[in-house]
């Protein structure tokens, strides 16, 4: 009788444990979906504006290559016609090339460099997101956010 009770107790625990595992897996999947949405929204927002700082009320001095790269990217964004998903992917590739140039040629150090990173990281996320879009309306939103990001550069750097 004790063996039967013990076996039933183990089976009950196993069944309960399996049910809890399934609930945990479902909760994890729901969290991943929610995080995915939040991550997508992060790619088009400009929350970095609350993190970046001026140099005691003045703009940071950026190296010429960085400013030239921002000018070039802004020109590309403004002049590139984007009516298809492929157009947005091409735009992302062009912007990525210029971004790579900026990163490669960066000579900034210290607080100006730190603030440049606050500007660049969200821009890089947006460029990557633009390269992964699957719908024109999504691309339009991200393109607009990229343009806003690039335009804001001039508020903090010269």
Coordinates of N, CA and C in Angstrom, one line a residue:
X1 N 0.8 -1.2 0.0 CA 0.0 0.0 0.0 C 0.9 1.3 0.0
X2 N 2.0 1.2 0.8 CA 2.8 2.4 0.8 C 3.5 2.6 -0.5
X3 N 3.8 1.5 -1.2 CA 4.4 1.6 -2.5 C 3.5 2.3 -3.5
X4 N 2.2 1.9 -3.5 CA 1.2 2.5 -4.4 C 1.1 4.0 -4.1
X5 N 1.0 4.3 -2.8 CA 0.9 5.8 -2.4 C 2.1 6.6 -2.8
X6 N 3.3 6.0 -2.7 CA 4.5 6.6 -3.1 C 4.5 6.8 -4.6
X7 N 4.2 5.8 -5.3 CA 4.1 5.9 -6.8 C 3.1 7.0 -7.2
X8 N 2.0 7.0 -6.6 CA 1.0 8.0 -7.0 C 1.4 9.4 -6.7
X9 N 2.2 9.5 -5.6 CA 2.7 10.8 -5.2 C 3.7 11.3 -6.2
X10 N 4.6 10.4 -6.7 CA 5.6 10.8 -7.7 C 4.9 11.1 -9.0
X11 N 3.9 10.3 -9.4 CA 3.2 10.6 -10.7 C 2.5 11.9 -10.6
X12 N 1.9 12.2 -9.5 CA 1.2 13.5 -9.3 C 2.2 14.7 -9.4
X13 N 3.4 14.5 -8.8 CA 4.4 15.6 -8.9 C 4.9 15.7 -10.3
X14 N 5.1 14.6 -11.0 CA 5.5 14.6 -12.4 C 4.5 15.4 -13.3
X15 N 3.3 15.1 -13.1 CA 2.2 15.7 -13.9 C 2.2 17.2 -13.6
X16 N 2.2 17.5 -12.3 CA 2.2 19.0 -11.9 C 3.4 19.7 -12.5
X17 N 4.6 19.0 -12.4 CA 5.8 19.6 -12.9 C 5.8 19.8 -14.4
X18 N 5.2 18.9 -15.1 CA 5.1 19.1 -16.6 C 4.1 20.2 -16.9
X19 N 3.0 20.3 -16.2 CA 2.1 21.4 -16.4 C 2.8 22.8 -16.2
X20 N 3.5 22.8 -15.1 CA 4.2 24.1 -14.7 C 5.2 24.4 -15.8
X21 N 5.9 23.4 -16.3 CA 6.9 23.6 -17.3 C 6.3 24.2 -18.6
X22 N 5.1 23.7 -19.0 CA 4.4 24.2 -20.2 C 3.9 25.6 -19.9
X23 N 3.5 25.9 -18.7 CA 3.1 27.3 -18.4 C 4.2 28.2 -18.4
X24 N 5.4 27.8 -17.9 CA 6.6 28.6 -18.0 C 7.1 28.8 -19.4
X25 N 7.0 27.8 -20.2 CA 7.4 27.9 -21.6 C 6.4 28.9 -22.3
X26 N 5.2 28.8 -22.1 CA 4.2 29.8 -22.7 C 4.5 31.2 -22.2
X27 N 4.8 31.3 -20.9 CA 5.1 32.7 -20.4 C 6.4 33.2 -21.0
X28 N 7.4 32.3 -21.2 CA 8.6 32.8 -21.9 C 8.3 33.2 -23.3
X29 N 7.5 32.5 -24.0 CA 7.2 32.8 -25.4 C 6.5 34.1 -25.5
X30 N 5.5 34.3 -24.6 CA 4.8 35.6 -24.5 C 5.7 36.8 -24.2
X31 N 6.7 36.6 -23.3 CA 7.7 37.6 -23.0 C 8.5 37.9 -24.2
X32 N 9.0 36.9 -24.9 CA 9.8 37.1 -26.1 C 9.0 37.9 -27.1
X33 N 7.7 37.6 -27.3 CA 6.9 38.3 -28.3 C 6.8 39.8 -27.9
X34 N 6.5 40.0 -26.6 CA 6.4 41.4 -26.0 C 7.7 42.1 -26.2
X35 N 8.9 41.5 -25.9 CA 10.2 42.1 -26.0 C 10.5 42.4 -27.5
X36 N 10.0 41.5 -28.4 CA 10.3 41.8 -29.8 C 9.6 43.1 -30.2
X37 N 8.4 43.3 -29.7 CA 7.6 44.5 -30.1 C 8.3 45.7 -29.5
X38 N 8.7 45.6 -28.2 CA 9.5 46.7 -27.6 C 10.7 47.0 -28.3
X39 N 11.5 46.0 -28.7 CA 12.7 46.2 -29.4 C 12.5 46.9 -30.8
X40 N 11.4 46.5 -31.5 CA 11.1 47.1 -32.7 C 10.8 48.6 -32.5
X41 N 10.0 48.9 -31.5 CA 9.7 50.3 -31.2 C 10.9 51.1 -30.8
X42 N 11.9 50.5 -30.1 CA 13.1 51.1 -29.8 C 13.9 51.5 -31.0
X43 N 13.8 50.7 -32.0 CA 14.6 51.0 -33.2 C 14.1 52.3 -33.9
X44 N 12.9 52.7 -33.7 CA 12.5 53.9 -34.4 C 12.3 55.1 -33.5
X45 N 12.5 54.9 -32.2 CA 12.4 56.1 -31.3 C 13.7 56.8 -31.2
X46 N 13.6 57.9 -30.5 CA 14.8 58.7 -30.3 C 15.1 59.0 -28.8
X47 N 15.0 57.9 -28.0 CA 15.2 58.0 -26.6 C 16.6 58.4 -26.2
X48 N 17.5 58.2 -27.2 CA 18.9 58.6 -26.9 C 19.1 60.1 -26.6
X49 N 18.1 60.9 -27.1 CA 18.1 62.3 -26.9 C 18.1 62.7 -25.4
X50 N 17.6 61.8 -24.6 CA 17.5 62.1 -23.1 C 18.9 61.7 -22.5
X51 N 19.7 61.0 -23.2 CA 21.0 60.5 -22.6 C 22.2 61.4 -23.1
X52 N 22.1 62.0 -24.3 CA 23.2 62.7 -24.8 C 23.3 64.1 -24.1
X53 N 24.6 64.6 -24.0 CA 24.8 65.8 -23.3 C 25.7 66.7 -24.1
X54 N 25.6 68.0 -23.9 CA 26.4 69.0 -24.5 C 27.7 69.1 -23.7
X55 N 28.7 69.8 -24.3 CA 30.0 70.1 -23.6 C 29.9 71.4 -22.8
X56 N 29.3 71.3 -21.6 CA 29.1 72.5 -20.8 C 28.3 73.6 -21.6
X57 N 27.3 73.1 -22.2 CA 26.4 74.0 -22.9 C 26.8 74.3 -24.4
X58 N 27.9 73.8 -24.8 CA 28.4 73.9 -26.2 C 28.4 72.6 -26.9
X59 N 28.4 72.7 -28.2 CA 28.5 71.5 -29.0 C 29.9 70.9 -28.9
X60 N 29.9 69.5 -29.0 CA 31.1 68.8 -29.1 C 31.8 69.0 -30.4
X61 N 33.2 69.0 -30.4 CA 33.9 69.1 -31.6 C 34.1 67.6 -32.1
X62 N 33.6 67.4 -33.3 CA 33.7 66.1 -33.9 C 34.8 66.1 -35.0
X63 N 35.4 64.9 -35.2 CA 36.4 64.9 -36.3 C 35.7 65.1 -37.6
X64 N 36.4 65.6 -38.6 CA 35.8 65.9 -39.9 C 35.2 64.7 -40.6
X65 N 35.7 63.5 -40.5 CA 35.2 62.3 -41.1 C 33.8 62.0 -40.6
X66 N 33.6 62.2 -39.3 CA 32.3 61.9 -38.7 C 31.2 62.9 -39.2
X67 N 31.6 64.2 -39.2 CA 30.6 65.2 -39.7 C 30.4 64.9 -41.2
X68 N 31.4 64.7 -42.0 CA 31.2 64.4 -43.4 C 30.3 63.2 -43.7
X69 N 30.5 62.2 -42.8 CA 29.7 61.0 -42.9 C 28.2 61.2 -42.6
X70 N 28.0 62.1 -41.6 CA 26.6 62.4 -41.3 C 26.0 63.2 -42.4
X71 N 26.8 64.2 -43.0 CA 26.3 65.0 -44.1 C 25.9 64.0 -45.3
X72 N 26.8 63.1 -45.6 CA 26.6 62.1 -46.7 C 25.3 61.3 -46.4
X73 N 25.2 60.8 -45.2 CA 24.0 59.9 -44.9 C 22.7 60.7 -45.0
X74 N 22.7 61.9 -44.5 CA 21.5 62.8 -44.6 C 21.2 63.0 -46.0
X75 N 22.2 63.3 -46.9 CA 21.9 63.5 -48.3 C 21.4 62.2 -48.9
X76 N 21.9 61.1 -48.6 CA 21.4 59.8 -49.1 C 20.0 59.6 -48.7
X77 N 19.7 59.8 -47.5 CA 18.3 59.6 -47.0 C 17.3 60.5 -47.7
X78 N 17.7 61.8 -47.9 CA 16.8 62.8 -48.5 C 16.6 62.5 -50.0
X79 N 17.7 62.0 -50.7 CA 17.6 61.9 -52.1 C 17.2 60.5 -52.6
X80 N 17.2 59.5 -51.8 CA 16.9 58.2 -52.2 C 15.4 57.9 -52.2
X81 N 14.9 57.6 -53.4 CA 13.4 57.3 -53.5 C 13.2 55.9 -53.0
X82 N 12.2 55.7 -52.1 CA 12.0 54.4 -51.5 C 10.5 54.1 -51.6
X83 N 10.2 53.3 -52.6 CA 8.8 52.9 -52.9 C 8.6 51.4 -52.8
X84 N 9.7 50.7 -52.6 CA 9.6 49.2 -52.5 C 10.4 48.8 -51.3
X85 N 10.2 47.6 -50.9 CA 11.0 47.0 -49.8 C 12.5 46.9 -50.2
X86 N 12.7 46.6 -51.5 CA 14.0 46.5 -52.0 C 14.7 47.9 -52.0
X87 N 14.0 48.9 -52.2 CA 14.5 50.3 -52.2 C 15.0 50.6 -50.7
X88 N 14.2 50.2 -49.7 CA 14.6 50.4 -48.4 C 15.9 49.6 -48.0
X89 N 15.9 48.4 -48.5 CA 17.1 47.5 -48.2 C 18.4 48.1 -48.9
X90 N 18.2 48.7 -50.1 CA 19.3 49.3 -50.8 C 19.8 50.6 -50.0
X91 N 18.8 51.3 -49.5 CA 19.1 52.5 -48.7 C 19.9 52.1 -47.4
X92 N 19.5 51.0 -46.8 CA 20.1 50.5 -45.6 C 21.6 50.1 -45.9
X93 N 21.8 49.5 -47.0 CA 23.2 49.1 -47.4 C 24.0 50.3 -47.7
X94 N 23.5 51.4 -48.3 CA 24.3 52.6 -48.5 C 24.6 53.3 -47.2
X95 N 23.6 53.4 -46.3 CA 23.9 54.0 -45.0 C 24.9 53.2 -44.2
X96 N 24.8 51.9 -44.3 CA 25.7 51.0 -43.6 C 27.1 51.2 -44.0
X97 N 27.3 51.4 -45.3 CA 28.7 51.7 -45.8 C 29.3 53.0 -45.3
X98 N 28.4 54.0 -45.2 CA 28.9 55.3 -44.7 C 29.1 55.2 -43.2
X99 N 28.2 54.5 -42.5 CA 28.4 54.3 -41.0 C 29.7 53.5 -40.8
X100 N 30.1 52.6 -41.6 CA 31.3 51.8 -41.4 C 32.5 52.8 -41.6
X101 N 32.4 53.7 -42.5 CA 33.5 54.7 -42.8 C 33.6 55.6 -41.5
X102 N 32.5 56.0 -41.0 CA 32.6 56.9 -39.8 C 33.2 56.1 -38.6
X103 N 32.8 54.9 -38.4 CA 33.4 54.1 -37.3 C 34.9 53.9 -37.5
X104 N 35.3 53.6 -38.8 CA 36.7 53.3 -39.1 C 37.6 54.5 -38.9
X105 N 37.1 55.6 -39.3 CA 37.9 56.9 -39.3 C 37.7 57.7 -38.0
X106 N 37.0 57.2 -37.0 CA 36.8 58.0 -35.8 C 38.1 58.1 -35.0
X107 N 38.4 59.4 -34.7 CA 39.6 59.7 -33.9 C 39.3 60.4 -32.6
X108 N 38.0 60.5 -32.3 CA 37.5 61.2 -31.1 C 37.8 60.4 -29.9
X109 N 38.1 61.1 -28.8 CA 38.4 60.5 -27.5 C 37.6 61.1 -26.4
X110 N 37.5 60.5 -25.3 CA 36.9 61.1 -24.1 C 35.4 61.3 -24.2
X111 N 35.0 62.3 -23.5 CA 33.5 62.6 -23.4 C 32.9 62.9 -24.8
X112 N 33.6 63.5 -25.7 CA 33.0 63.7 -27.0 C 32.7 62.4 -27.7
X113 N 33.7 61.5 -27.6 CA 33.6 60.2 -28.1 C 32.4 59.4 -27.5
X114 N 32.3 59.5 -26.2 CA 31.2 58.8 -25.5 C 29.9 59.3 -25.9
X115 N 29.7 60.6 -26.1 CA 28.5 61.2 -26.6 C 28.2 60.8 -28.1
X116 N 29.3 60.7 -28.8 CA 29.1 60.2 -30.2 C 28.5 58.8 -30.2
X117 N 29.0 58.0 -29.3 CA 28.4 56.6 -29.2 C 26.9 56.7 -28.9
X118 N 26.5 57.6 -28.0 CA 25.1 57.7 -27.6 C 24.3 58.1 -28.9
X119 N 24.9 58.9 -29.7 CA 24.2 59.2 -31.0 C 24.2 58.0 -32.0
X120 N 25.4 57.4 -32.1 CA 25.6 56.3 -33.1 C 24.8 55.0 -32.9
X121 N 24.8 54.5 -31.7 CA 24.2 53.2 -31.4 C 22.8 53.1 -31.9
X122 N 21.9 54.1 -31.5 CA 20.5 54.0 -32.0 C 20.5 54.1 -33.6
X123 N 21.3 54.9 -34.1 CA 21.4 55.1 -35.6 C 21.7 53.7 -36.2
X124 N 22.7 53.0 -35.7 CA 23.1 51.7 -36.2 C 21.9 50.7 -36.1
X125 N 21.2 50.8 -34.9 CA 20.0 49.9 -34.8 C 19.0 50.2 -35.8
X126 N 18.8 51.5 -36.1 CA 17.8 51.9 -37.1 C 18.2 51.4 -38.5
X127 N 19.5 51.6 -38.8 CA 20.0 51.1 -40.2 C 19.8 49.6 -40.3
X128 N 20.1 48.9 -39.2 CA 20.0 47.4 -39.3 C 18.5 47.0 -39.4
X129 N 17.6 47.8 -38.7 CA 16.2 47.5 -38.8 C 15.7 47.8 -40.2
X130 N 16.2 48.9 -40.8 CA 15.8 49.2 -42.2 C 16.1 48.1 -43.1
X131 N 17.3 47.5 -42.9 CA 17.7 46.4 -43.8 C 17.0 45.2 -43.6
X132 N 16.2 45.1 -42.6 CA 15.4 43.8 -42.3 C 13.9 44.0 -42.5
X133 N 13.4 45.2 -43.0 CA 12.0 45.4 -43.1 C 11.4 44.4 -44.1
X134 N 10.1 44.2 -43.9 CA 9.3 43.4 -44.9 C 8.1 44.1 -45.4
X135 N 7.9 45.4 -45.0 CA 6.8 46.1 -45.5 C 7.2 47.6 -45.7
X136 N 6.6 48.2 -46.7 CA 7.0 49.6 -47.1 C 6.6 50.6 -46.0
X137 N 5.5 50.4 -45.3 CA 5.1 51.3 -44.2 C 6.1 51.3 -43.1
X138 N 6.6 50.1 -42.8 CA 7.6 49.9 -41.8 C 8.9 50.6 -42.2
X139 N 9.3 50.5 -43.4 CA 10.5 51.2 -43.9 C 10.3 52.7 -43.9
X140 N 9.2 53.2 -44.2 CA 8.9 54.6 -44.1 C 9.1 55.2 -42.7
X141 N 8.6 54.5 -41.7 CA 8.7 54.9 -40.4 C 10.2 54.9 -39.9
X142 N 10.9 53.9 -40.3 CA 12.3 53.8 -39.9 C 13.1 54.8 -40.6
X143 N 12.9 55.0 -41.9 CA 13.6 56.0 -42.7 C 13.4 57.4 -42.0
X144 N 12.2 57.7 -41.6 CA 11.9 59.0 -41.0 C 12.7 59.1 -39.7
X145 N 12.7 58.1 -38.9 CA 13.5 58.1 -37.6 C 15.0 58.2 -37.9
X146 N 15.5 57.6 -38.9 CA 16.9 57.8 -39.3 C 17.2 59.3 -39.6
X147 N 16.3 59.9 -40.4 CA 16.5 61.3 -40.8 C 16.5 62.2 -39.5
X148 N 15.6 61.9 -38.6 CA 15.5 62.7 -37.4 C 16.8 62.5 -36.6
X149 N 17.3 61.3 -36.5 CA 18.5 61.0 -35.8 C 19.7 61.8 -36.4
X150 N 19.8 61.7 -37.7 CA 20.9 62.4 -38.4 C 20.8 63.9 -38.2
X151 N 19.6 64.4 -38.3 CA 19.4 65.9 -38.2 C 19.8 66.4 -36.8
X152 N 19.5 65.6 -35.8 CA 19.7 65.9 -34.4 C 21.3 66.0 -34.1
X153 N 22.1 65.4 -35.0 CA 23.5 65.4 -34.8 C 24.0 66.8 -34.7
X154 N 23.4 67.7 -35.5 CA 23.9 69.1 -35.5 C 23.5 69.9 -34.2
X155 N 22.7 69.3 -33.4 CA 22.3 70.0 -32.1 C 23.4 69.7 -31.1
X156 N 24.3 68.7 -31.3 CA 25.2 68.3 -30.3 C 26.7 68.3 -30.8
X157 N 26.9 68.3 -32.1 CA 28.3 68.2 -32.6 C 28.5 69.3 -33.7
X158 N 29.7 69.7 -33.8 CA 30.1 70.6 -34.9 C 31.5 70.1 -35.4

